Coordinates of C-alpha atoms in Angstrom, one line a residue:
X6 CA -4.2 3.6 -31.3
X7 CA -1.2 1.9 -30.5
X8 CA -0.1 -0.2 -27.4
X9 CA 3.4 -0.4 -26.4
X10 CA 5.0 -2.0 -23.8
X11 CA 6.8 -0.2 -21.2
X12 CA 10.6 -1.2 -21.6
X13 CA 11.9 0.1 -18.2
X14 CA 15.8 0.1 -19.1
X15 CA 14.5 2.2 -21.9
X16 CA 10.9 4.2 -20.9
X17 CA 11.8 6.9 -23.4
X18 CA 8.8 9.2 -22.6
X19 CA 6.2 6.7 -21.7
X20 CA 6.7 6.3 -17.8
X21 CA 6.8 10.0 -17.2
X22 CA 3.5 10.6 -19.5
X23 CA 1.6 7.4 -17.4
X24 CA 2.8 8.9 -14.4
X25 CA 1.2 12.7 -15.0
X26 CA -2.2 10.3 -15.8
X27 CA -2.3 8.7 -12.8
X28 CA -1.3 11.5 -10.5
X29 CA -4.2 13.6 -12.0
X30 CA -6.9 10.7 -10.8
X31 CA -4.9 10.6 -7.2
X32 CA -6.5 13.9 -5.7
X33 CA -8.0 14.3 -2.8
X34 CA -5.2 11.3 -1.6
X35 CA -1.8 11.7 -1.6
X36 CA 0.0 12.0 -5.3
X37 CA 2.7 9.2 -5.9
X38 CA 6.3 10.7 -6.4
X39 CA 7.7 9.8 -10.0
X40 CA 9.9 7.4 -8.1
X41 CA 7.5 5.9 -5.7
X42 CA 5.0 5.6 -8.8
X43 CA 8.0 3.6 -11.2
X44 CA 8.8 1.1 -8.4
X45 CA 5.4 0.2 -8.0
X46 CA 4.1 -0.1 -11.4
X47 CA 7.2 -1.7 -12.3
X48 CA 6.7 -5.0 -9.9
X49 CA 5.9 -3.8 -6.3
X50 CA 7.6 -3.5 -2.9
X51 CA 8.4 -6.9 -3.0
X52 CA 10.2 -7.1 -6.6
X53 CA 7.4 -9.3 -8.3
X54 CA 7.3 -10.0 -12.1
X55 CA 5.1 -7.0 -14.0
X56 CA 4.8 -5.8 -17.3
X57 CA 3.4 -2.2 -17.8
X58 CA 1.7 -1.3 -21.5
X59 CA 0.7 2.0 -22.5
X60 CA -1.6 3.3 -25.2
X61 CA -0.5 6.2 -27.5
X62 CA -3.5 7.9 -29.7
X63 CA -1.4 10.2 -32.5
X64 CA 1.5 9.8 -30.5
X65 CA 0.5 10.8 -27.4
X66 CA 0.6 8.5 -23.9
X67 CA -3.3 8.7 -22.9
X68 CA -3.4 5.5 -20.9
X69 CA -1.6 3.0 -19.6
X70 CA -1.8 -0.7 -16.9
X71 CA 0.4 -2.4 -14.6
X72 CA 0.1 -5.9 -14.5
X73 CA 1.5 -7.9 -11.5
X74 CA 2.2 -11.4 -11.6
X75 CA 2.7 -12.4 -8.2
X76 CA 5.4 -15.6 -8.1
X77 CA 5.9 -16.0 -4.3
X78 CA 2.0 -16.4 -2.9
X79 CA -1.5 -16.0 -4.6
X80 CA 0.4 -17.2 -7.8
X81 CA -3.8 -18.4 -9.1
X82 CA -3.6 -14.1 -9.4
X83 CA -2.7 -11.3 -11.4
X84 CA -3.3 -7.7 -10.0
X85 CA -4.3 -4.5 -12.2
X86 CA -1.6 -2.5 -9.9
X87 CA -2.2 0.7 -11.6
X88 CA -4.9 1.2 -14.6
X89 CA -5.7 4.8 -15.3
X90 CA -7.0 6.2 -19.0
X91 CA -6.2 10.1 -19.3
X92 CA -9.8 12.2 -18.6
X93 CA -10.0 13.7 -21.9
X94 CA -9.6 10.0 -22.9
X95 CA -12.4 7.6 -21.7
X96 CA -15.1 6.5 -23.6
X97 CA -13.1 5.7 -26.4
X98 CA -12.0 2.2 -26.4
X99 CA -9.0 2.7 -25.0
X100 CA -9.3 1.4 -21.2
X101 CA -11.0 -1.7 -22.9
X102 CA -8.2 -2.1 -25.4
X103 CA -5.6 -2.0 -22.3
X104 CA -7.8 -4.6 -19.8
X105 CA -8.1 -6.9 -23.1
X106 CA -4.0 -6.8 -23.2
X107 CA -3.8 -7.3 -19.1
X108 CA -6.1 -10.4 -19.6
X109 CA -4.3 -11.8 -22.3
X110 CA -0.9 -11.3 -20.5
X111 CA -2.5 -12.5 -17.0
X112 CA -3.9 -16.1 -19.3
X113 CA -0.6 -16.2 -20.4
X114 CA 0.8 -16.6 -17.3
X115 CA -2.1 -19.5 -16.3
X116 CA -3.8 -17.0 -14.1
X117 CA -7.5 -17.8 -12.9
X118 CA -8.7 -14.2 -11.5
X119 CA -7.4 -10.5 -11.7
X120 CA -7.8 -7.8 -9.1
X121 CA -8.2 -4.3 -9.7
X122 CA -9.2 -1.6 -7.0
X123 CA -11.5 1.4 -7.9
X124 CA -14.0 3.3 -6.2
X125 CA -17.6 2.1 -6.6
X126 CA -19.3 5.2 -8.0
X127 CA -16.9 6.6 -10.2
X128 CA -15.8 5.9 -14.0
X129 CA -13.3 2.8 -12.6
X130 CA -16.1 1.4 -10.9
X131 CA -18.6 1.7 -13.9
X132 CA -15.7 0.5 -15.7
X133 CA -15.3 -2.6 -13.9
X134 CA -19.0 -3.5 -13.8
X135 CA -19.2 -3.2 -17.4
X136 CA -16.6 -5.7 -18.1
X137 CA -17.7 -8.5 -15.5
X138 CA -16.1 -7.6 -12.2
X139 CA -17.7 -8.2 -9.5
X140 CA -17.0 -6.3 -5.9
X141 CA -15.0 -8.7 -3.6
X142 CA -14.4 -6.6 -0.4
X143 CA -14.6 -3.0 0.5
X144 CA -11.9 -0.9 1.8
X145 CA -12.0 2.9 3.7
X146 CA -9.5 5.6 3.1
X147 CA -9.1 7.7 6.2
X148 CA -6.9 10.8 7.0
X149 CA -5.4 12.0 10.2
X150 CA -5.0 15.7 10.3
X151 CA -1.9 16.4 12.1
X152 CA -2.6 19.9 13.1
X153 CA -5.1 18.9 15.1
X154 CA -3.6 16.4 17.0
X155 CA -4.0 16.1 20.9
X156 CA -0.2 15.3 21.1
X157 CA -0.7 15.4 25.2
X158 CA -3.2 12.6 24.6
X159 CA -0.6 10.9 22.6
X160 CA 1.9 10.9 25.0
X161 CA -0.4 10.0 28.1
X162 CA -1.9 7.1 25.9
X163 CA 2.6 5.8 25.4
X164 CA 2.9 6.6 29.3
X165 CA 0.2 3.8 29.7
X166 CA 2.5 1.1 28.2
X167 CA 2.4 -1.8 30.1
X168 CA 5.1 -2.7 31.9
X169 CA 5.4 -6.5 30.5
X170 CA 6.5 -4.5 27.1
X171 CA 9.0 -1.5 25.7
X172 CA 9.5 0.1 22.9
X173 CA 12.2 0.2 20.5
X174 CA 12.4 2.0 16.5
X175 CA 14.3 2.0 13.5
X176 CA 14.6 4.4 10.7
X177 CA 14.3 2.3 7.0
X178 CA 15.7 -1.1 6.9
X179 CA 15.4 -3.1 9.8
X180 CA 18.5 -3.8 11.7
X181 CA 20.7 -7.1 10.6
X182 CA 19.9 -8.9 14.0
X183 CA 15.6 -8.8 13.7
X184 CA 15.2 -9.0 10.0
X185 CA 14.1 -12.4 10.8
X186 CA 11.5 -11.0 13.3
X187 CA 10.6 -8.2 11.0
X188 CA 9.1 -11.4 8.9
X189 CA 7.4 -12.9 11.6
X190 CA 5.8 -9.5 12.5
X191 CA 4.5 -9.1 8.4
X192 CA 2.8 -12.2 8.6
X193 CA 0.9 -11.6 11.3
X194 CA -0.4 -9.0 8.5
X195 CA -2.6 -12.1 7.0
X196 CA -4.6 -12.0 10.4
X197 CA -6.2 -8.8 8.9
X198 CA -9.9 -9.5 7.3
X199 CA -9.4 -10.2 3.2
X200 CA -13.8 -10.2 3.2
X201 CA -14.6 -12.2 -0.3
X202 CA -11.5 -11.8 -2.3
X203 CA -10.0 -14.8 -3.6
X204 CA -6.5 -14.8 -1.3
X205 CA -4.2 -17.0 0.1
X206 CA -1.9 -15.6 2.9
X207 CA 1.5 -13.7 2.2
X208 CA 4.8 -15.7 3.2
X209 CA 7.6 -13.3 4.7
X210 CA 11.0 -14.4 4.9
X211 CA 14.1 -12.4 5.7
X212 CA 15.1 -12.3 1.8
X213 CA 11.2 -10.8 1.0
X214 CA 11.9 -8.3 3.7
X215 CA 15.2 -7.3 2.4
X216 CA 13.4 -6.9 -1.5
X217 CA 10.5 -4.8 0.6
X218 CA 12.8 -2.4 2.0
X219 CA 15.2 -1.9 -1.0
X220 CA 12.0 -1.2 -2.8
X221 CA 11.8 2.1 -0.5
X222 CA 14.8 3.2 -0.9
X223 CA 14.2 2.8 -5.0
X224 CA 11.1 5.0 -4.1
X225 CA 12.5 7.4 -2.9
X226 CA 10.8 6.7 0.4
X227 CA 12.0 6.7 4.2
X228 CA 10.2 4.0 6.6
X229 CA 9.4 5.0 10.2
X230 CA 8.8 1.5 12.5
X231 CA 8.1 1.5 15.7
X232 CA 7.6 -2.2 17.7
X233 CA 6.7 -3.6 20.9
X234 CA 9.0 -5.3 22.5
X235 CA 8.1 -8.4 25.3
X236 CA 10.2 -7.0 28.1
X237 CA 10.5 -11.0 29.8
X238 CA 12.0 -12.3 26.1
X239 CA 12.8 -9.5 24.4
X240 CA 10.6 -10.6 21.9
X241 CA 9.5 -8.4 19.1
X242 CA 5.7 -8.4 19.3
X243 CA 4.7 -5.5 17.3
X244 CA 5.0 -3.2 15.2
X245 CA 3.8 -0.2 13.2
X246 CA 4.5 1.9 9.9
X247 CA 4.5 5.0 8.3
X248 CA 6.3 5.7 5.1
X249 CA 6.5 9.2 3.6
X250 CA 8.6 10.8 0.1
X251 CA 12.0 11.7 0.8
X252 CA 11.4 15.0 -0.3
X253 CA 9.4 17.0 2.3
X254 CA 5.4 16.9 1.2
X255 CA 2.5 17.3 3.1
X256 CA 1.9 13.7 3.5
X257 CA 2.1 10.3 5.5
X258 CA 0.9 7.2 4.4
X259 CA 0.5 4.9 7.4
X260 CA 1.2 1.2 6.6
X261 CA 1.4 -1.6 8.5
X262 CA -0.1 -2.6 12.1
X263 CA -0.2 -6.3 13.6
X264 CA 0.7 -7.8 17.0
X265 CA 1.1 -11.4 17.4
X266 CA -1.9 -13.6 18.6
X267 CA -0.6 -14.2 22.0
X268 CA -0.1 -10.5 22.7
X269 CA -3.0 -8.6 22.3
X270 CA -5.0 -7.2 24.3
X271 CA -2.8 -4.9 25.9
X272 CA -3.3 -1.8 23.6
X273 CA -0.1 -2.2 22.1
X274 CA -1.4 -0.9 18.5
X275 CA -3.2 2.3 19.9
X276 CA 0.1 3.0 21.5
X277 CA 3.0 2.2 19.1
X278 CA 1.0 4.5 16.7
X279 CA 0.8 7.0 18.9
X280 CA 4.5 6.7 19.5
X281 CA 5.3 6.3 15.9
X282 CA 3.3 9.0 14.6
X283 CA 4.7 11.5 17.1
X284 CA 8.3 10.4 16.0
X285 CA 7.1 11.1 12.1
X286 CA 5.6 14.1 13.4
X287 CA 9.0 15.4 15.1
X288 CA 11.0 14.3 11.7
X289 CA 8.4 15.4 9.3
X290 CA 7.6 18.8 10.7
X291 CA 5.9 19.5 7.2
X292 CA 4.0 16.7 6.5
X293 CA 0.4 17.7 7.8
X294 CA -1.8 14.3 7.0
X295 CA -1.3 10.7 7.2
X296 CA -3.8 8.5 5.0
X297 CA -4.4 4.9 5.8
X298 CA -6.5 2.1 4.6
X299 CA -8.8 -0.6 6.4
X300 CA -11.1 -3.2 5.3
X301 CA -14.3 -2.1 6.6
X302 CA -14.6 -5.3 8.1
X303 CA -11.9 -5.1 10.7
X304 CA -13.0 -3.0 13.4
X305 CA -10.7 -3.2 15.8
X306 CA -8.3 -1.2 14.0
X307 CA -10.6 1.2 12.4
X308 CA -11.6 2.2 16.1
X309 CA -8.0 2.5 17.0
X310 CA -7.8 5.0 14.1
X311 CA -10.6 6.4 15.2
X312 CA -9.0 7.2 18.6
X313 CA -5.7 8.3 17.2
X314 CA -8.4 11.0 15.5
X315 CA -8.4 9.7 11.7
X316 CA -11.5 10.5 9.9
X317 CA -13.2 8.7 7.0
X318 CA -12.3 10.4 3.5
X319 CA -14.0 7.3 0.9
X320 CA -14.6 3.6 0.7
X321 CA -13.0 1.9 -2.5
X322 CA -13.8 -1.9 -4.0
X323 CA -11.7 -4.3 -4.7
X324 CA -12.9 -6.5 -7.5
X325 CA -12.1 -9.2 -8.7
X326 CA -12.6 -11.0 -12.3
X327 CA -12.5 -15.0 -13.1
X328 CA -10.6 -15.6 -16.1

């Protein structure tokens, strides 16, 4: 068995074959797009350093790991962005062979913990237990099926806004004159519960936005972002997110939610997701699902979800190993 890093000016046929391995694990979530899959297991939305290896077994991809290394925030960290070993693969040394090259790489870069994601009872989980991870926080998958969506619910629950706010959209890239507020409004992403894992919060600036969104449009992806506006200031307060494949599919993956300290309490994130999934709804006429992801710890949101009519489909880990 060989291991070969990923030379992404060059990928030859490694990036398709770790692609095929880690869209066959995906199922019953949404499968990544070839080019949503190579921007994020090449360094993320926001452009951070990664190196991706592969392993080839008689010269054949079977396996392969992202390794982040964040350089903005939570720089103590490396992240196992995307590990998968092929099926007919496992049990063989490989997977261990591919975590002993992350670890090295992430020691390399003076990092003190790595993070991987996998769901409890299946092989990642039993994979991470065997090699000394330990389960930091817990996380819930849940789908919203849109063809059973009360959309007259929807649009009684937007009617309610109050009238201290409006609301305003954009399509991808936020407009030049509130990228700076589009930064303010991701931060008030750390606000969200991060449970046991060893954290610190994200810092959003109008360049990281700007490395964010160009990361969708290297995806392949188009952004749909409703926010609340403070009608007295004109204030951007909110906002909401749903991100989808260029290419019609059958699925939504809904992002982002926050509203500022100071303005909650007024239902603002039951109702810019109702407005923003009925605008994704109206411009994705074949998408049929949206999938999202909460800790299970914030409850708030999971009961907004809950409202909007999403339905649990799994809980994964997040775990976390000292170095």
């Amino acid at each position: 068995m060989d291991i070969e890093r990923l030379d992404y000016a060059d990928p030859g046929d490694r990036l398709h074959a770790f692609h095929a391995i880690a869209a066959a694990d995906e199922a019953p979530g949404p499968v990544s797009s070839f080019p949503r899959f190579a921007v994020v297991a090449e360094h993320g939305w926001t452009a951070e350093y990664g190196e991706t290896y592969v392993a080839r077994l008689d010269g054949q991809v079977v396996g392969g790991v992202a390794v982040h290394i964040p350089g903005t925030d939570n720089t103590h960290a490396a992240l196992l962005r995307i590990f998968h070993v092929s099926s007919a693969h496992r049990r063989q040394g490989i997977g261990t062979a591919l975590l002993e090259r992350a670890i090295a790489r992430a020691r390399a870069h003076d990092r003190q913990i790595l993070f991987a994601e996998a769901l409890p009872d299946s092989p990642g989980g039993a994979f991470a237990r065997k090699h000394g991870f330990e389960a930091a926080s817990a996380q819930a998958r849940r789908i919203l099926d849109l063809t059973s969506v009360d959309w007259t619910a929807y649009e009684k629950g937007v009617a309610s806004l109050s009238p201290d706010y409006t609301l305003d959209r954009w399509q991808d890239a936020a407009p030049d004159d509130l990228v700076d507020d589009a930064a303010t409004l991701m931060g008030a992403m750390n606000d969200a519960p991060s449970d046991g894992l060893d954290t610190e919060p994200m810092r959003w600036t109008a360049a990281r936005i700007r490395r964010f969104e160009a990361g969708w449009a290297k995806g392949q992806q188009t952004a749909y972002t409703t926010i609340a506006r403070h009608r007295a200031t004109g204030r951007p307060v909110g906002f909401t997110r749903i991100i989808t494949d260029h290419t019609p599919n059958d699925w939504g993956r809904q992002t982002d939610t926050a509203v500022l300290r100071e303005h909650r309490g007024h239902r603002l994130g039951l109702i810019m997701k109702q407005s923003n999934t009925t605008w994704f709804h109206t411009e994705q006429p074949t998408a049929t699902k949206i999938i999202t992801w909460n800790a299970i710890t914030n409850t708030h949101m999971i009961a907004i979800n809950e409202q909007l009519g999403y339905r649990l489909l799994d809980v994964w880990n997040e775990w976390q190993l000292s170095l």
